[in-house]
Coordinates of C-alpha atoms and ligand atoms in Angstrom, one line a residue:
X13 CA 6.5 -21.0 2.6
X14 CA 7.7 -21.6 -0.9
X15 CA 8.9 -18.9 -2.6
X16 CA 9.4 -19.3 -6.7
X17 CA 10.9 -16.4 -9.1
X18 CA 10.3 -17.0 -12.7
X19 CA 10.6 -14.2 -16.0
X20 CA 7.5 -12.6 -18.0
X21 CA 8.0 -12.8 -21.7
X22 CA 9.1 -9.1 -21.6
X23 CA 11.9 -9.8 -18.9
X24 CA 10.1 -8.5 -15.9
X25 CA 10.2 -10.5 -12.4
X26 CA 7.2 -12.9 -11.3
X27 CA 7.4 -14.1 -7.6
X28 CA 4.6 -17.0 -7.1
X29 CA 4.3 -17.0 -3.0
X30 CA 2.8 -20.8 -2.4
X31 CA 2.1 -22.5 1.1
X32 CA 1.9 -25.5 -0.4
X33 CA 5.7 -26.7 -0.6
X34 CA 4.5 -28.8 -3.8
X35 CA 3.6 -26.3 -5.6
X36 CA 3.9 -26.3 -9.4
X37 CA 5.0 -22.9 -10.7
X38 CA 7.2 -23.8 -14.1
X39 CA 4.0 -22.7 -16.4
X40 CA 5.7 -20.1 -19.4
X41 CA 4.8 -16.7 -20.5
X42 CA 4.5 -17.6 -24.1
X43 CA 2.7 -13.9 -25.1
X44 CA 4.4 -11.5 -27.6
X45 CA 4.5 -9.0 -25.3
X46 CA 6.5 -5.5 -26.5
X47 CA 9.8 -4.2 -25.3
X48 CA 9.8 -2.6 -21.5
X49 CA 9.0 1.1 -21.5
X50 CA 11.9 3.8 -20.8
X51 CA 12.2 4.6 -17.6
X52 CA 10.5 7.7 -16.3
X53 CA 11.9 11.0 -15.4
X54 CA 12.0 13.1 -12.0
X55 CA 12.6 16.4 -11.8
X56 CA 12.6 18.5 -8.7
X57 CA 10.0 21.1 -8.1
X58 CA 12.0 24.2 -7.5
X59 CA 10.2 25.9 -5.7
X60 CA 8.0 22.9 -2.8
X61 CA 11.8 20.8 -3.6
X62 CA 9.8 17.6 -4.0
X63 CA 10.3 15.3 -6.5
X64 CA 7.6 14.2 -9.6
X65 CA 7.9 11.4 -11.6
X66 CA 6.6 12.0 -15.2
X67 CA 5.4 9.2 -16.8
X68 CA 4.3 9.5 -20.1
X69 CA 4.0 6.0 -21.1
X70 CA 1.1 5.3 -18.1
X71 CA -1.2 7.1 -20.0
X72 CA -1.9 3.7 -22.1
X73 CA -2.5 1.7 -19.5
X74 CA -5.0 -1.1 -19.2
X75 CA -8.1 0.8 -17.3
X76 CA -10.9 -1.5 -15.9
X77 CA -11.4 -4.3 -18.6
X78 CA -14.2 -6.8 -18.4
X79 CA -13.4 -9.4 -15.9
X80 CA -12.7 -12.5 -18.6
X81 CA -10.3 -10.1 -19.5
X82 CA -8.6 -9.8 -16.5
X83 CA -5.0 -9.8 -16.4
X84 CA -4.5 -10.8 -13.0
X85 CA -6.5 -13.8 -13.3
X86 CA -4.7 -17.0 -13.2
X87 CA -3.7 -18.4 -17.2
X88 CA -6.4 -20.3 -19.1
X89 CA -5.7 -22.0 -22.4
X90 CA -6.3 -19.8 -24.8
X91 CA -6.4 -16.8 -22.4
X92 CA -2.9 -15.7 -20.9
X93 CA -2.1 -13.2 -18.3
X94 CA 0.1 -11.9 -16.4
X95 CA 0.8 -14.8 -14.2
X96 CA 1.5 -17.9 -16.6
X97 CA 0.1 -20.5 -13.7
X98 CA -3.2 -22.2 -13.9
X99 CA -3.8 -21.0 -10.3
X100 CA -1.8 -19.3 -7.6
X101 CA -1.7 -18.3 -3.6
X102 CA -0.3 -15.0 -3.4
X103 CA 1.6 -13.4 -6.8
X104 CA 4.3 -10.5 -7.4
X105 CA 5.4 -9.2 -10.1
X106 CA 6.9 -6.0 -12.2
X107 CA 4.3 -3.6 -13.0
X108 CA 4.2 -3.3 -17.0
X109 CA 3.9 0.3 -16.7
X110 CA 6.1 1.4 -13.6
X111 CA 6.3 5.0 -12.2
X112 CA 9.7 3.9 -11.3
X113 CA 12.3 1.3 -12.9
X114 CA 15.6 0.2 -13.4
X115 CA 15.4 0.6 -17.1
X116 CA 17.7 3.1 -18.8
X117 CA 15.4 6.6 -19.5
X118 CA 14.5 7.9 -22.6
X119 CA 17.2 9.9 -24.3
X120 CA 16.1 13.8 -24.8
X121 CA 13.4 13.8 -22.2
X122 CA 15.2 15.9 -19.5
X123 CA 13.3 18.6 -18.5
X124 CA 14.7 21.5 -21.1
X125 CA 15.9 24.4 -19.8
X126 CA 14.4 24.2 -16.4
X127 CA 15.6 25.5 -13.3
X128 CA 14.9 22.1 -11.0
X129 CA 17.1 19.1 -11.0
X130 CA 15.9 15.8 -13.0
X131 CA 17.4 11.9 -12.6
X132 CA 15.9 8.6 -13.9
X133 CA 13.1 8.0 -11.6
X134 CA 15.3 4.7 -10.8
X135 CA 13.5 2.1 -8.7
X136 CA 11.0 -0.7 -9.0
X137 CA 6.9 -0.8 -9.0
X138 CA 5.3 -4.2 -8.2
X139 CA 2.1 -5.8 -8.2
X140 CA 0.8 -7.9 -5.5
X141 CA -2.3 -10.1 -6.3
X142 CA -3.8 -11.4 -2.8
X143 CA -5.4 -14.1 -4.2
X144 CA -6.5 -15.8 -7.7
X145 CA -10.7 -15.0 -7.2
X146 CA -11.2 -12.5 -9.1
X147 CA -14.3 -11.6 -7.0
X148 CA -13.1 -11.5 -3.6
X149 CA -11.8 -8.7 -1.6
X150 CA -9.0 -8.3 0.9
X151 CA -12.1 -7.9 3.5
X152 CA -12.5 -11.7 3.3
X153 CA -9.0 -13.4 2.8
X154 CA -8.8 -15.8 5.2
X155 CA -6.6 -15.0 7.9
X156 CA -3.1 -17.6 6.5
X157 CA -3.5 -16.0 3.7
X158 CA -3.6 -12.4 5.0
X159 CA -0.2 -14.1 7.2
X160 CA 0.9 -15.3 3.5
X161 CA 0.4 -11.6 1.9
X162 CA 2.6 -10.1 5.1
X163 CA 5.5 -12.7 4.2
X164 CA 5.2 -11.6 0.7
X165 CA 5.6 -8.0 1.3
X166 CA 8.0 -8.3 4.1
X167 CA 9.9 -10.2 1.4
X168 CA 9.7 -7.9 -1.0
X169 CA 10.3 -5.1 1.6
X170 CA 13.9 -6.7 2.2
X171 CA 14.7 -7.4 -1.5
X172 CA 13.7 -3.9 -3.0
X173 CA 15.7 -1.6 0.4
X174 CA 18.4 -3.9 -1.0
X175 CA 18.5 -2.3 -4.7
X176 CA 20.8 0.6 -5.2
X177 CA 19.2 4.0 -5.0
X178 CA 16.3 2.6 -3.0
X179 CA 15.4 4.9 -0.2
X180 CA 11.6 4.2 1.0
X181 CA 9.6 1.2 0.4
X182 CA 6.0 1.4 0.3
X183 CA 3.1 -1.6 0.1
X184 CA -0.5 -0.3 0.0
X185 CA -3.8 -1.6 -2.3
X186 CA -6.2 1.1 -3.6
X187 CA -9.7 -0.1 -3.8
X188 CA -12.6 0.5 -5.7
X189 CA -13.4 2.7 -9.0
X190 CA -14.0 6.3 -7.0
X191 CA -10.3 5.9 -5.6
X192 CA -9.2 5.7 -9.4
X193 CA -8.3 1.8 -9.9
X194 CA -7.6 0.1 -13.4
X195 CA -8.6 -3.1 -12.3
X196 CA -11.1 -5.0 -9.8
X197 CA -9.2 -8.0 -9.4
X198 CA -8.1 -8.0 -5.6
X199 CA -4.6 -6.4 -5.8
X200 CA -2.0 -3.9 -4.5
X201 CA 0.9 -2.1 -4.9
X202 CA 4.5 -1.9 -3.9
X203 CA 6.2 1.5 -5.3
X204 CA 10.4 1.1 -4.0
X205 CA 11.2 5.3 -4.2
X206 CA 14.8 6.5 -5.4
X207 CA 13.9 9.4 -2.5
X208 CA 12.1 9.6 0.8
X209 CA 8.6 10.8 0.2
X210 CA 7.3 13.9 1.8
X211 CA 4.9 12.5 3.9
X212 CA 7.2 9.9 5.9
X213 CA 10.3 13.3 5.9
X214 CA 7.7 15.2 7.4
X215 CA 6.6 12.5 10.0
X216 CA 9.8 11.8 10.9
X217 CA 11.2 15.3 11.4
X218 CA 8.4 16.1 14.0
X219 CA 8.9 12.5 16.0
X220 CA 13.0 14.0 15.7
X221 CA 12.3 16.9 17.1
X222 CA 9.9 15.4 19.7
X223 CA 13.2 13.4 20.8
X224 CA 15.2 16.1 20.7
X225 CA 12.9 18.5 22.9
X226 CA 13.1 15.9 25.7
X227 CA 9.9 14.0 24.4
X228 CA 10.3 9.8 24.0
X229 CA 9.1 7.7 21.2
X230 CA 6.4 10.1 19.6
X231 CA 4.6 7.0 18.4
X232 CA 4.6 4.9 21.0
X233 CA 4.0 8.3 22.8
X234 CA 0.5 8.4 20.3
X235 CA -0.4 4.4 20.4
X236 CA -0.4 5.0 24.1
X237 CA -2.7 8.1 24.8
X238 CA -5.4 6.5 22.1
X239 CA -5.3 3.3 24.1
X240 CA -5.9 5.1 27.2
X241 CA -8.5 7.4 26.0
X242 CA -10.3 4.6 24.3
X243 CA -13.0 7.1 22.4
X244 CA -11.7 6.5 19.2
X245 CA -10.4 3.2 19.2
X246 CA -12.2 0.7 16.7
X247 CA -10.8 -2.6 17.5
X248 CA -7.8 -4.2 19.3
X249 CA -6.1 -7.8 20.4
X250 CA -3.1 -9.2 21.7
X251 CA -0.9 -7.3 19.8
X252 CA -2.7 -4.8 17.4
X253 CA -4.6 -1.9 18.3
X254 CA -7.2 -0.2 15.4
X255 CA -8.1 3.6 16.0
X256 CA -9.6 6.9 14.4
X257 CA -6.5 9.3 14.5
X258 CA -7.5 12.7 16.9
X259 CA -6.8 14.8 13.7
X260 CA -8.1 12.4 10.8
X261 CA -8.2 14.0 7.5
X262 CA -10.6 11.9 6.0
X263 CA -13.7 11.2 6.8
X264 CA -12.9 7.5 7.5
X265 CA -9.6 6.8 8.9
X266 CA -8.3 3.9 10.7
X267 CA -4.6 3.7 11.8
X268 CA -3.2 0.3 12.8
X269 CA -0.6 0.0 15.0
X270 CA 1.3 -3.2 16.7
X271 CA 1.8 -2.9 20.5
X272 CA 5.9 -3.2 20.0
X273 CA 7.6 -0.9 18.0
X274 CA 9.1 -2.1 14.4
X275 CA 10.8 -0.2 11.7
X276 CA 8.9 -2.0 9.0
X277 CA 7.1 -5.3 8.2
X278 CA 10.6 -7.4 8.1
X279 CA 10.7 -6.9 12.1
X280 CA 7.3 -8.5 13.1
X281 CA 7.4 -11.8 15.0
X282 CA 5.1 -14.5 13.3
X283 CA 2.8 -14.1 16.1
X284 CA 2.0 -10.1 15.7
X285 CA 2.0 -11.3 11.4
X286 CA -0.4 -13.6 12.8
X287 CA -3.2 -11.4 14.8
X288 CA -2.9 -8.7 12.5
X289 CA -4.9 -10.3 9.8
X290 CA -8.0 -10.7 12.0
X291 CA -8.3 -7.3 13.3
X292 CA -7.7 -5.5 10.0
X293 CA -10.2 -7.5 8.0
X294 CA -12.7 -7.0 10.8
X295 CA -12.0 -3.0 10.3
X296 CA -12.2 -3.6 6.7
X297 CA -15.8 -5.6 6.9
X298 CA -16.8 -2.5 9.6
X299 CA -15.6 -0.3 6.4
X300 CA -18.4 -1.8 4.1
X301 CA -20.9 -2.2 7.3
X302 CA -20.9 1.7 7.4
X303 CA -23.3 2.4 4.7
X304 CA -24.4 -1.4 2.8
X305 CA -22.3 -0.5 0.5
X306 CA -18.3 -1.5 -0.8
X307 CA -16.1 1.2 0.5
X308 CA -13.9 2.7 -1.7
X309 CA -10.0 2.9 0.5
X310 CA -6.8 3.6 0.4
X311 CA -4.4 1.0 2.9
X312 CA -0.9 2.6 3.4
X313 CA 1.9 1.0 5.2
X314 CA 4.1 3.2 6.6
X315 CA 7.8 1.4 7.3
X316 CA 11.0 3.2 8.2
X317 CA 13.1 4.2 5.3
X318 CA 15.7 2.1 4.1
X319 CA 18.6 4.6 5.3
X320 CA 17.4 7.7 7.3
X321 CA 15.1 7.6 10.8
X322 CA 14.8 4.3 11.2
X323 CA 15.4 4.7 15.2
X324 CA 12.2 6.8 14.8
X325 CA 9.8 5.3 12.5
X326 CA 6.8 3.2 13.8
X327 CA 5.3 0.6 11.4
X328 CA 2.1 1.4 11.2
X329 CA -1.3 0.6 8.4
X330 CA -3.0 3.8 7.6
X331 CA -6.4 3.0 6.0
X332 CA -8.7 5.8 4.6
X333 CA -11.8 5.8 2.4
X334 CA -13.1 9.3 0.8
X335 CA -17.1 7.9 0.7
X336 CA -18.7 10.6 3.7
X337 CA -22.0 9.6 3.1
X338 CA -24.3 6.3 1.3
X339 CA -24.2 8.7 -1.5
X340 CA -21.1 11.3 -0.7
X341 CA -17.8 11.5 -1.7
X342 CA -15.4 13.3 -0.6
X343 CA -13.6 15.2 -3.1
X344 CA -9.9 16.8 -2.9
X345 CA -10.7 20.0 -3.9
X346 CA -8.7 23.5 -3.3
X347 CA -8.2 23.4 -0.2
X348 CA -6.8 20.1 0.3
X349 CA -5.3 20.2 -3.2
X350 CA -3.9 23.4 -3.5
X351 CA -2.6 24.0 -0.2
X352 CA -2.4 20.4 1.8
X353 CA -4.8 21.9 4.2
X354 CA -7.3 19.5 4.9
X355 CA -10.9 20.1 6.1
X356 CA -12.8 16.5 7.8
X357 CA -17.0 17.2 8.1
X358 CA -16.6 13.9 10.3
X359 CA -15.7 14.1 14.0
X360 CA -13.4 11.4 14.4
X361 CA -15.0 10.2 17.8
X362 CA -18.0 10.1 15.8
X363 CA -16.4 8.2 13.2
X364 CA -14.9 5.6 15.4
X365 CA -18.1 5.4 17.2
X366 CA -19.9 4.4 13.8
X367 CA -17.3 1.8 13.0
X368 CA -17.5 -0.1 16.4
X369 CA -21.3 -0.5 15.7
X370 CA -21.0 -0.9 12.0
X371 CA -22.6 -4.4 10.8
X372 CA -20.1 -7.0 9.8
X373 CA -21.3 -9.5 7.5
Ligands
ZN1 ZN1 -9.1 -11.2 -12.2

């Protein structure tokens, strides 16, 4: 793999990701692009002691142009983007409007007079484009280049647990309009957090105390009793296995686990890299099989954090679309919103009995 780091006009990184060891990645970012935004702020919720990032400056953020305006698309003359090459594998770079950066924050925007704590929401926000066509979808990446997206985030996985204050890195892709994206163009996301998110603390506090009740891995512990049962698994191969969590919360949910247990994407061998691409594409192509039409998902890797549990975190893919229904969605609403208690009108073993005999095309 060839790896090649050049700067946008405005400073930020751009990592080209290129099988081809010839590749030609010296194009410029010529565009008069303006200065960096400040970074944002977090401040600590009292009374849930979770952090927010506010983020003013996201509010002007590019929201789904027309696709020659794209700005993930490859340079053409007379059109620049984001990524200054004429073409491209797999690209990375610094998101334009980050929820979390290195730059210094905005003077006078600490939280006045409040009772939490605030700090710079320090960290880093990247962009990972899976692939120049601007009309694919990850669902049909062919499987080197799904191999050459894993390299890319397990690279970028190692680099941002490396920056100072860095405590959780996270690489997931939100697709389609009803899940809130800003552009089509095949993409995802890599937020690095200055904190360890609630989610993953709360995770690993009940595998912890699984341990320390007498309990083993509480992962491995799951992975096993799913493979056993068999009703809700969706797929599986040498080294993967795809199922419908007992207690989904949404009403499409697909976690994917490999066989051996890794802290995060850094610790796969190249031969679990390499069979994971075909059994999560095939989930994703059962995904739009469901109902004939493009399923709108969220794909969240979950990797140890950089400091903390990393003895008891299980790499794992959770993938999750909110369409219920052809014509449904399903909405966060107050029960789910206000309280984090979720209601699923989907039995899982029904779900994951629908996705084994969804159409792939
Ligand atoms: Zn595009």
């Amino acid at each position: 793999m060839k790896r090649t780091t050049v700067r946008l006009a405005d400073g930020r990184e751009l990592i080209y990701f290129d099988r081809d060891e010839n590749a030609d990645r010296g194009a410029a970012d010529r565009r008069d692009l303006p200065p960096r935004p400040p970074a944002a702020e977090l401040r600590r919720d009292p009374l849930t002691g979770e952090w927010i990032a506010i983020a003013g400056h996201r509010q002007g953020r590019t929201l789904l142009p027309p696709a020659d305006q794209c700005p993930l698309c490859p340079s053409a003359p007379g059109r620049p983007t984001e990524i200054p090459a004429a073409g491209y594998e797999v690209a990375v770079f610094e998101n334009r409007f980050p929820s979390f950066s290195a730059s210094a924050p905005d003077d006078g925007a600490a939280d006045p007079g409040g009772l939490g704590e605030t700090r710079p929401a320090a960290g880093r926000c990247e962009v990972v484009c899976f692939t120049a066509d601007h009309d694919a979808s990850f669902s049909t990446l062919p499987p080197d280049r799904v191999e050459l997206v894993m390299r890319a985030w397990a690279d970028r996985t190692a680099e941002l647990s490396a920056l100072p204050g860095v405590e959780q890195v996270f690489c997931f892709e939100n697709r389609g309009a009803e899940i809130g994206i800003t552009l089509g163009h095949p993409h995802g996301q890599i937020y690095a957090y200055p904190y360890v998110t609630p989610r993953t603390r709360r995770m690993l506090a009940v595998a912890r105390a699984h341990r320390e009740r007498g309990g083993g891995d509480l992962f491995a512990e799951v992975l096993a009793a799913e493979r056993k049962a068999e009703v809700r698994v969706v797929g599986r191969n040498e080294h993967w296995t795809a199922f419908v969590p007992a207690a989904a919360r949404w009403p499409f949910e697909v976690h994917l686990y490999p066989h051996r247990r890794v802290p995060d994407l850094c610790a796969l061998e190249p031969a679990e890299r390499a069979a994971f691409g075909p059994l999560y594409t095939d989930v994703l192509r059962r995904f739009d099989g469901l109902f004939g039409v493009a399923m709108p998902y969220v794909a969240a890797w979950h990797q140890a954090p950089v400091r903390e549990g990393r003895d008891l975190a299980c790499l794992h893919l959770e993938l999750f679309s909110i369409r219920r229904a052809a014509d449904r969605l399903k909405y966060l609403a107050g029960s789910e919103s206000a309280m984090g208690a979720f209601v699923n009108d989907v039995l899982p073993e029904e779900a994951a009995r629908m996705l084994r005999e969804a159409v792939t095309n």
